[in-house]
Short mmCIF file of C-alpha atoms in Angstrom, two decimals:
data_model
loop_
_atom_site.label_atom_id
_atom_site.label_comp_id
_atom_site.label_asym_id
_atom_site.label_seq_id
_atom_site.Cartn_x
_atom_site.Cartn_y
_atom_site.Cartn_z
CA MET B 1 0.00 0.00 0.00
CA ALA B 2 2.65 2.43 1.09
CA SER B 3 4.73 1.72 -1.99
CA ARG B 4 1.72 2.34 -4.25
CA VAL B 5 1.00 5.68 -2.59
CA SER B 6 4.59 6.76 -2.90
CA LEU B 7 4.60 5.76 -6.56
CA LYS B 8 1.48 7.82 -7.17
CA SER B 9 2.91 10.90 -5.49
CA LYS B 10 6.15 10.53 -7.43
CA GLY B 11 4.16 10.30 -10.63
CA LYS B 12 2.19 13.45 -9.80
CA SER B 13 5.23 15.53 -8.93
CA SER B 14 7.04 14.46 -12.08
CA VAL B 15 4.02 15.32 -14.22
CA GLY B 16 3.85 18.69 -12.44
CA LYS B 17 7.52 19.39 -13.17
CA VAL B 18 7.22 18.45 -16.82
CA SER B 19 4.28 20.79 -17.41
CA LYS B 20 6.08 23.72 -15.68
CA GLY B 21 9.17 23.11 -17.82
CA MET B 22 7.11 23.13 -21.00
CA ASP B 23 5.60 26.50 -20.03
CA ASP B 24 9.07 28.08 -19.61
CA LYS B 25 10.28 26.66 -22.89
CA SER B 26 7.25 27.86 -24.77
CA THR B 27 7.74 31.58 -23.89
CA THR B 28 11.28 31.67 -25.21
CA GLN B 29 10.32 29.46 -28.11
CA CYS B 30 7.37 31.75 -28.82
CA LEU B 31 9.69 34.74 -28.85
CA LYS B 32 12.12 32.99 -31.18
CA GLU B 33 9.35 31.90 -33.51
CA TRP B 34 7.85 35.37 -33.59
CA SER B 35 11.17 37.06 -34.28
CA ASN B 36 11.97 34.50 -37.00
CA TRP B 37 8.59 35.10 -38.61
CA ALA B 38 9.07 38.88 -38.40
CA LEU B 39 12.55 38.71 -39.89
CA LYS B 40 11.34 36.51 -42.75
CA LYS B 41 8.51 38.91 -43.53
CA ALA B 42 10.87 41.89 -43.30
CA LYS B 43 13.25 40.22 -45.72
CA VAL B 44 10.51 39.57 -48.28
CA ILE B 45 9.16 43.10 -47.92
CA THR B 46 12.62 44.62 -48.35
CA HIS B 47 13.40 42.37 -51.29
CA TYR B 48 10.32 43.38 -53.24
CA GLY B 49 9.74 46.85 -51.91
CA PHE B 50 13.12 48.58 -51.66
CA ILE B 51 13.51 49.66 -55.26
CA PRO B 52 9.85 50.83 -55.56
CA LEU B 53 10.40 52.76 -52.31
CA VAL B 54 13.44 54.54 -53.72
CA ILE B 55 11.54 55.33 -56.93
CA ILE B 56 8.56 56.73 -55.01
CA ILE B 57 10.78 58.88 -52.80
CA GLY B 58 12.65 60.08 -55.88
CA MET B 59 9.57 60.92 -57.88
CA ASN B 60 8.26 62.99 -54.98
CA SER B 61 11.43 65.02 -54.47
CA GLU B 62 11.76 68.58 -55.77
CA PRO B 63 11.83 69.38 -58.72
CA LYS B 64 9.27 66.66 -59.51
CA PRO B 65 10.27 64.63 -62.54
CA GLN B 66 7.65 63.53 -65.01
CA LEU B 67 6.47 59.93 -65.27
CA TYR B 68 7.64 59.47 -68.86
CA GLN B 69 11.19 60.34 -67.78
CA LEU B 70 11.29 57.09 -65.84
CA LEU B 71 11.01 54.99 -68.97
CA ALA B 72 12.47 57.16 -71.72
CA PRO B 73 16.17 56.65 -72.50
CA VAL B 74 16.94 60.34 -72.72
CA MET N 1 80.20 85.67 -14.16
CA ALA N 2 77.30 83.69 -15.38
CA GLY N 3 75.86 86.62 -17.29
CA MET N 4 79.06 87.61 -19.15
CA VAL N 5 79.13 86.57 -22.82
CA PRO N 6 82.61 86.56 -24.41
CA PRO N 7 82.79 89.10 -27.32
CA GLY N 8 83.95 86.56 -29.94
CA THR N 9 80.78 84.68 -29.71
CA ALA N 10 78.60 87.76 -30.33
CA MET N 11 77.94 86.94 -34.02
CA LEU N 12 77.41 83.28 -33.28
CA GLY N 13 75.16 84.33 -30.46
CA GLU N 14 72.99 86.41 -32.82
CA ALA N 15 72.69 83.64 -35.39
CA SER N 16 71.78 81.09 -32.79
CA ALA N 17 69.34 83.52 -31.20
CA ALA N 18 67.64 84.01 -34.57
CA ALA N 19 67.50 80.28 -35.15
CA SER N 20 66.09 79.58 -31.72
CA ALA N 21 63.57 82.41 -32.15
CA LYS N 22 62.34 80.81 -35.36
CA LYS N 23 62.06 77.47 -33.60
CA ILE N 24 60.09 79.02 -30.79
CA ASN N 25 57.79 80.61 -33.35
CA ASP N 26 57.17 77.25 -34.98
CA VAL N 27 56.63 75.57 -31.67
CA GLY N 28 54.70 78.63 -30.51
CA LYS N 29 51.87 77.60 -32.80
CA LYS N 30 51.28 75.29 -29.92
CA VAL N 31 49.12 72.28 -30.49
CA ASP N 32 45.66 73.03 -29.18
CA PHE N 33 44.68 69.68 -27.79
CA MET N 34 41.17 70.85 -27.15
CA ASN N 35 40.50 71.56 -30.81
CA LEU N 36 41.67 68.49 -32.63
CA PRO N 37 40.08 67.66 -35.98
CA CYS N 38 37.57 64.86 -36.25
CA PRO N 39 39.27 61.68 -37.43
CA ILE N 40 38.12 59.77 -40.46
CA PRO N 41 35.92 56.71 -39.84
CA TYR N 42 37.60 53.51 -38.69
CA GLU N 43 36.68 51.51 -41.77
CA GLU N 44 38.10 54.19 -44.07
CA LEU N 45 41.48 54.16 -42.41
CA HIS N 46 43.23 52.70 -45.43
CA ARG N 47 41.18 54.81 -47.83
CA GLU N 48 44.00 56.38 -49.81
CA ALA N 49 45.91 53.14 -50.16
CA LEU N 50 42.79 51.26 -51.21
CA MET N 51 41.93 53.86 -53.83
CA SER N 52 45.34 53.55 -55.42
CA LEU N 53 46.04 49.87 -54.98
CA LYS N 54 42.65 48.23 -55.31
CA PRO N 55 40.73 49.61 -58.25
CA GLU N 56 37.60 47.77 -59.38
CA LEU N 57 39.24 45.37 -61.78
CA PHE N 58 36.93 43.31 -63.91
CA GLU N 59 37.03 40.90 -66.82
CA GLY N 60 34.78 41.14 -69.83
CA MET N 61 32.60 43.93 -71.07
CA ARG N 62 30.85 46.43 -68.88
CA PHE N 63 28.37 49.09 -69.88
CA ASP N 64 26.88 51.51 -67.35
CA PHE N 65 24.28 54.09 -68.09
CA THR N 66 23.15 56.50 -65.39
CA LYS N 67 20.23 58.72 -66.14
CA GLY N 68 19.55 61.59 -63.80
CA LEU N 69 15.95 62.64 -63.47
CA ASN N 70 16.64 65.17 -60.81
CA GLN N 71 19.51 66.60 -58.79
CA LYS N 72 18.98 63.88 -56.23
CA PHE N 73 17.29 61.01 -58.04
CA SER N 74 18.79 58.87 -60.81
CA LEU N 75 18.25 55.50 -62.40
CA SER N 76 21.05 53.31 -63.62
CA HIS N 77 21.16 50.49 -66.14
CA SER N 78 24.18 48.26 -66.29
CA VAL N 79 25.08 45.36 -68.58
CA PHE N 80 27.93 42.97 -67.90
CA MET N 81 29.13 40.11 -70.10
CA GLY N 82 32.12 38.08 -69.17
CA PRO N 83 33.52 35.19 -67.22
CA MET N 84 32.79 35.11 -63.52
CA GLU N 85 35.24 33.35 -61.30
CA LEU N 86 33.99 30.66 -58.97
CA PRO N 87 35.82 30.19 -55.69
CA SER N 88 37.60 26.87 -55.91
CA GLN N 89 39.90 25.10 -53.51
CA SER N 90 42.25 23.73 -56.16
CA ALA N 91 44.97 25.76 -57.81
CA GLU N 92 42.96 26.04 -61.05
CA THR N 93 40.57 28.90 -61.46
CA ILE N 94 37.12 27.98 -62.66
CA LYS N 95 35.40 30.57 -64.81
CA ILE N 96 31.86 30.50 -66.03
CA PRO N 97 30.71 32.92 -68.71
CA THR N 98 27.76 34.96 -67.51
CA ALA N 99 25.78 37.92 -68.68
CA HIS N 100 23.51 40.00 -66.55
CA TYR N 101 21.56 43.23 -66.54
CA GLU N 102 21.31 45.30 -63.43
CA PHE N 103 18.77 48.00 -62.74
CA GLY N 104 19.46 50.52 -60.06
CA ALA N 105 17.79 53.48 -58.42
CA ASN N 106 19.67 56.09 -56.40
CA PHE N 107 18.36 58.83 -54.21
CA ILE N 108 21.13 61.03 -52.86
CA ASP N 109 20.30 63.79 -50.42
CA PRO N 110 22.65 65.29 -47.80
CA LYS N 111 20.54 63.69 -45.07
CA LEU N 112 19.37 60.48 -46.71
CA MET N 113 21.00 58.28 -49.26
CA LEU N 114 19.27 55.24 -50.75
CA ILE N 115 20.95 53.06 -53.34
CA GLY N 116 19.31 49.92 -54.67
CA ARG N 117 20.48 47.54 -57.37
CA VAL N 118 18.61 44.52 -58.60
CA LEU N 119 19.99 41.86 -60.96
CA THR N 120 18.18 39.66 -63.46
CA ASP N 121 18.44 36.66 -61.16
CA GLY N 122 16.60 38.44 -58.40
CA ARG N 123 19.49 39.48 -56.19
CA LEU N 124 19.04 42.81 -54.48
CA ASN N 125 21.87 44.97 -53.24
CA ALA N 126 20.64 47.77 -51.00
CA ARG N 127 22.48 50.54 -49.18
CA VAL N 128 20.93 53.10 -46.91
CA LYS N 129 22.61 55.99 -45.12
CA CYS N 130 20.48 58.18 -42.94
CA ASP N 131 21.53 61.08 -40.70
CA LEU N 132 19.27 60.64 -37.71
CA THR N 133 20.71 63.70 -35.98
CA ASP N 134 23.75 65.90 -36.58
CA ASP N 135 26.05 63.40 -34.94
CA LEU N 136 24.30 60.05 -35.26
CA THR N 137 24.18 58.24 -38.58
CA LEU N 138 22.52 54.96 -39.45
CA LYS N 139 23.99 52.95 -42.30
CA ALA N 140 22.56 49.70 -43.59
CA ASN N 141 23.86 47.34 -46.22
CA ALA N 142 22.01 44.28 -47.46
CA GLN N 143 22.43 41.60 -50.13
CA LEU N 144 19.21 39.67 -50.48
CA THR N 145 18.76 36.62 -52.68
CA ASN N 146 15.95 34.26 -53.44
CA GLU N 147 17.94 31.32 -52.17
CA PRO N 148 17.38 30.66 -48.49
CA HIS N 149 20.21 31.31 -46.05
CA MET N 150 22.28 33.23 -48.57
CA SER N 151 21.19 36.75 -47.63
CA HIS N 152 23.28 39.11 -45.58
CA ALA N 153 22.47 42.37 -43.86
CA MET N 154 24.52 44.71 -41.74
CA PHE N 155 23.44 47.75 -39.72
CA ASN N 156 25.88 50.38 -38.46
CA PHE N 157 25.25 53.15 -35.99
CA ASP N 158 27.93 55.86 -36.16
CA PHE N 159 28.34 58.52 -33.55
CA LYS N 160 30.61 61.44 -34.30
CA GLY N 161 32.02 63.37 -31.38
CA LYS N 162 34.28 66.44 -31.35
CA ASP N 163 37.50 64.58 -31.96
CA TYR N 164 36.43 60.96 -31.89
CA ARG N 165 34.10 58.57 -33.67
CA THR N 166 32.44 55.41 -32.48
CA GLN N 167 30.56 52.81 -34.44
CA LEU N 168 28.32 49.91 -33.49
CA GLN N 169 27.70 47.14 -36.00
CA LEU N 170 24.97 44.53 -36.05
CA GLY N 171 24.81 41.88 -38.70
CA ASN N 172 22.78 38.81 -39.44
CA GLY N 173 24.18 35.58 -38.15
CA ALA N 174 24.64 37.22 -34.75
CA LEU N 175 27.51 39.46 -35.82
CA PHE N 176 28.34 42.27 -33.41
CA GLY N 177 31.12 44.79 -33.74
CA ALA N 178 32.18 48.06 -32.18
CA SER N 179 34.98 50.45 -33.05
CA TYR N 180 36.38 53.66 -31.67
CA ILE N 181 38.86 56.11 -33.13
CA GLN N 182 40.30 59.21 -31.49
CA SER N 183 42.45 62.09 -32.72
CA VAL N 184 45.52 62.23 -30.52
CA THR N 185 47.41 65.03 -32.26
CA PRO N 186 46.43 67.06 -35.34
CA HIS N 187 48.16 64.46 -37.49
CA LEU N 188 47.82 61.21 -35.58
CA SER N 189 44.71 59.25 -34.78
CA LEU N 190 44.48 55.91 -32.99
CA GLY N 191 41.61 53.51 -32.74
CA GLY N 192 40.50 50.03 -31.83
CA GLU N 193 37.76 47.60 -32.68
CA VAL N 194 36.19 44.47 -31.26
CA PHE N 195 33.85 42.02 -32.98
CA TRP N 196 32.02 38.82 -32.18
CA ALA N 197 30.62 36.42 -34.76
CA GLY N 198 28.03 34.15 -33.19
CA GLN N 199 27.61 31.74 -36.04
CA HIS N 200 31.29 30.95 -36.36
CA ARG N 201 31.93 31.37 -32.65
CA LYS N 202 34.79 33.75 -33.34
CA SER N 203 35.70 36.97 -31.67
CA GLY N 204 38.46 39.42 -32.38
CA LEU N 205 40.16 42.57 -31.27
CA GLY N 206 42.08 45.03 -33.40
CA TYR N 207 44.07 48.25 -33.12
CA ALA N 208 44.84 50.81 -35.78
CA GLY N 209 46.71 54.03 -36.16
CA ARG N 210 46.88 56.65 -38.88
CA TYR N 211 49.40 59.43 -39.34
CA GLU N 212 48.70 61.93 -42.04
CA THR N 213 50.19 65.17 -43.27
CA ASP N 214 49.59 67.17 -46.43
CA LYS N 215 51.99 65.04 -48.38
CA MET N 216 51.69 61.57 -46.98
CA VAL N 217 49.49 59.15 -45.13
CA ALA N 218 50.78 56.20 -43.14
CA THR N 219 48.46 53.67 -41.54
CA GLY N 220 48.92 50.51 -39.55
CA GLN N 221 46.45 47.92 -38.35
CA VAL N 222 46.84 44.85 -36.17
CA ALA N 223 44.07 42.34 -35.45
CA SER N 224 43.85 39.32 -33.20
CA THR N 225 42.81 37.25 -36.22
CA GLY N 226 46.49 37.39 -37.08
CA MET N 227 46.43 40.17 -39.61
CA VAL N 228 48.96 42.98 -39.69
CA ALA N 229 48.44 45.58 -42.40
CA LEU N 230 50.65 48.58 -43.01
CA SER N 231 50.30 51.09 -45.78
CA TYR N 232 52.01 54.26 -46.91
CA VAL N 233 50.82 56.74 -49.52
CA GLN N 234 52.93 59.65 -50.71
CA LYS N 235 51.43 62.45 -52.70
CA VAL N 236 54.30 63.31 -55.00
CA SER N 237 52.45 66.09 -56.78
CA GLU N 238 48.90 67.20 -57.55
CA LYS N 239 48.64 64.61 -60.28
CA VAL N 240 50.73 61.73 -58.99
CA SER N 241 50.59 59.67 -55.86
CA LEU N 242 52.47 56.53 -55.00
CA ALA N 243 51.25 53.91 -52.58
CA THR N 244 52.61 50.81 -50.96
CA ASP N 245 50.96 48.17 -48.86
CA PHE N 246 52.18 45.32 -46.69
CA MET N 247 49.94 42.60 -45.33
CA TYR N 248 51.12 39.86 -43.04
CA ASN N 249 49.12 37.14 -41.36
CA TYR N 250 51.07 35.72 -38.46
CA MET N 251 48.73 32.76 -38.05
CA SER N 252 48.91 31.47 -41.60
CA ARG N 253 52.31 33.00 -42.40
CA ASP N 254 50.96 34.71 -45.49
CA VAL N 255 52.78 37.78 -46.73
CA THR N 256 51.74 40.16 -49.49
CA ALA N 257 53.41 43.38 -50.43
CA SER N 258 52.32 45.65 -53.23
CA VAL N 259 53.44 48.90 -54.77
CA GLY N 260 51.25 51.07 -56.93
CA TYR N 261 50.77 54.44 -58.51
CA ASP N 262 47.84 56.71 -59.22
CA TYR N 263 48.02 59.35 -61.93
CA ILE N 264 45.13 61.79 -61.96
CA LEU N 265 45.45 63.61 -65.26
CA ARG N 266 43.12 66.07 -66.89
CA GLN N 267 41.33 63.60 -69.15
CA ALA N 268 42.28 60.30 -67.62
CA ARG N 269 42.97 58.47 -64.41
CA LEU N 270 45.51 55.67 -64.51
CA ARG N 271 46.18 53.32 -61.62
CA GLY N 272 48.63 50.47 -61.63
CA LYS N 273 50.10 48.10 -59.14
CA ILE N 274 52.43 45.18 -58.82
CA ASP N 275 52.25 42.53 -56.15
CA SER N 276 54.61 40.13 -54.46
CA ASN N 277 52.30 37.30 -55.59
CA GLY N 278 53.40 37.97 -59.13
CA CYS N 279 50.27 39.91 -60.00
CA ALA N 280 50.40 43.12 -62.01
CA ALA N 281 47.28 45.15 -62.61
CA ALA N 282 46.30 48.41 -64.26
CA PHE N 283 43.09 50.36 -64.55
CA LEU N 284 42.47 53.27 -66.89
CA GLU N 285 39.47 55.59 -66.93
CA GLU N 286 39.53 57.98 -69.86
CA ARG N 287 37.11 60.82 -70.26
CA LEU N 288 36.18 60.89 -73.92
CA ASN N 289 33.56 63.57 -73.64
CA MET N 290 31.35 65.18 -71.04
CA GLY N 291 29.73 62.31 -69.19
CA LEU N 292 31.29 59.62 -71.41
CA ASN N 293 34.04 57.52 -69.85
CA PHE N 294 35.97 54.67 -71.35
CA ILE N 295 37.38 52.05 -68.97
CA LEU N 296 40.16 49.53 -69.50
CA SER N 297 41.17 47.00 -66.90
CA ALA N 298 43.96 44.43 -66.95
CA GLU N 299 45.17 41.96 -64.36
CA LEU N 300 48.01 39.57 -65.03
CA ASP N 301 48.54 36.86 -62.45
CA HIS N 302 51.76 35.18 -63.48
CA LYS N 303 51.76 32.71 -60.63
CA LYS N 304 48.36 31.24 -61.41
CA LYS N 305 48.66 31.95 -65.14
CA ASP N 306 45.37 33.81 -65.09
CA TYR N 307 45.11 36.85 -67.36
CA LYS N 308 42.09 39.06 -67.21
CA PHE N 309 41.26 41.92 -69.53
CA GLY N 310 38.18 44.06 -69.49
CA PHE N 311 36.79 47.06 -71.25
CA GLY N 312 33.75 49.18 -70.71
CA LEU N 313 31.89 52.38 -71.25
CA THR N 314 30.24 54.53 -68.62
CA ILE N 315 27.68 57.15 -69.53
CA GLY N 316 26.46 59.68 -67.01
#
């Protein structure tokens, strides 16, 4: 009887520890996953959007160039 | 007795008095240690030597066209056809003929500079320089590709003080670096840097010094990665400067010394160098007309038997 009780309590405490450990891991893992996701999105946005951003900033600077000047070779 | 000067030494006395007066006048422009000039940035320490000894040599044909739409905004189109060298471990150089077209957009303002270049295979090369305040500057440099894990980015924060500069660098792959350079006298500036690369688990420390006058610049740099680099540039006249460079790696026992010249003439700029690895190179930029430049590049590597010749035209 005594051995069974002790086994049960051991089982409970170990289960308790495991769940607490998983909580700790998940916050840091969450942070890592979020930052990875954010960096990936930032990379895609920069890759596709940097040159259009430079063109938009340039077309809005003074004196404003005309749209046809973007494509014409002269 | 102490105050009596023998008459024979009167003339000598005058001459020496005049000489010492002149010396005092020269020294009398005492060095004002509170008003030292701001040193040049740590990464540009070897600037003059690099300009003379490491021109942008290329092989093949290059055509660059820059069209300005505005004082600040311009678009650039660039075509390159020629063999590209692949890094190989063996002694033979592997070259693959490639051709690519590169489109670029530049916005250059005193406070903000944006330069972007995109190639036909989707690679983007972006550079940003932004003056956040009078003293703080943010610089970013990125090479982005479509292939995973092949992109690099680096962010630099530069702070400029009265007679010092500091820089903090953050790069992808957990790369951290910091550098500091200080003007010690009006001609001499000393600095140091420290970096840590997380991915390769490497860290390093380096020191550098630069002594410059109107006619010459001498720099030295030592790093804990084993690199010792010394350079000396002498400005012989307005049109001619000579440069020499010595690089020694005390870990791998690699030594390279090179000597070069830089002629800045009215219509042309000619740079040439010869190396202790048996490599001779020359680079000519000739101004044919207003805005039209003709470029010739040659690099002869006698040790590896690799000869590279290139020509190109730059418009705008």
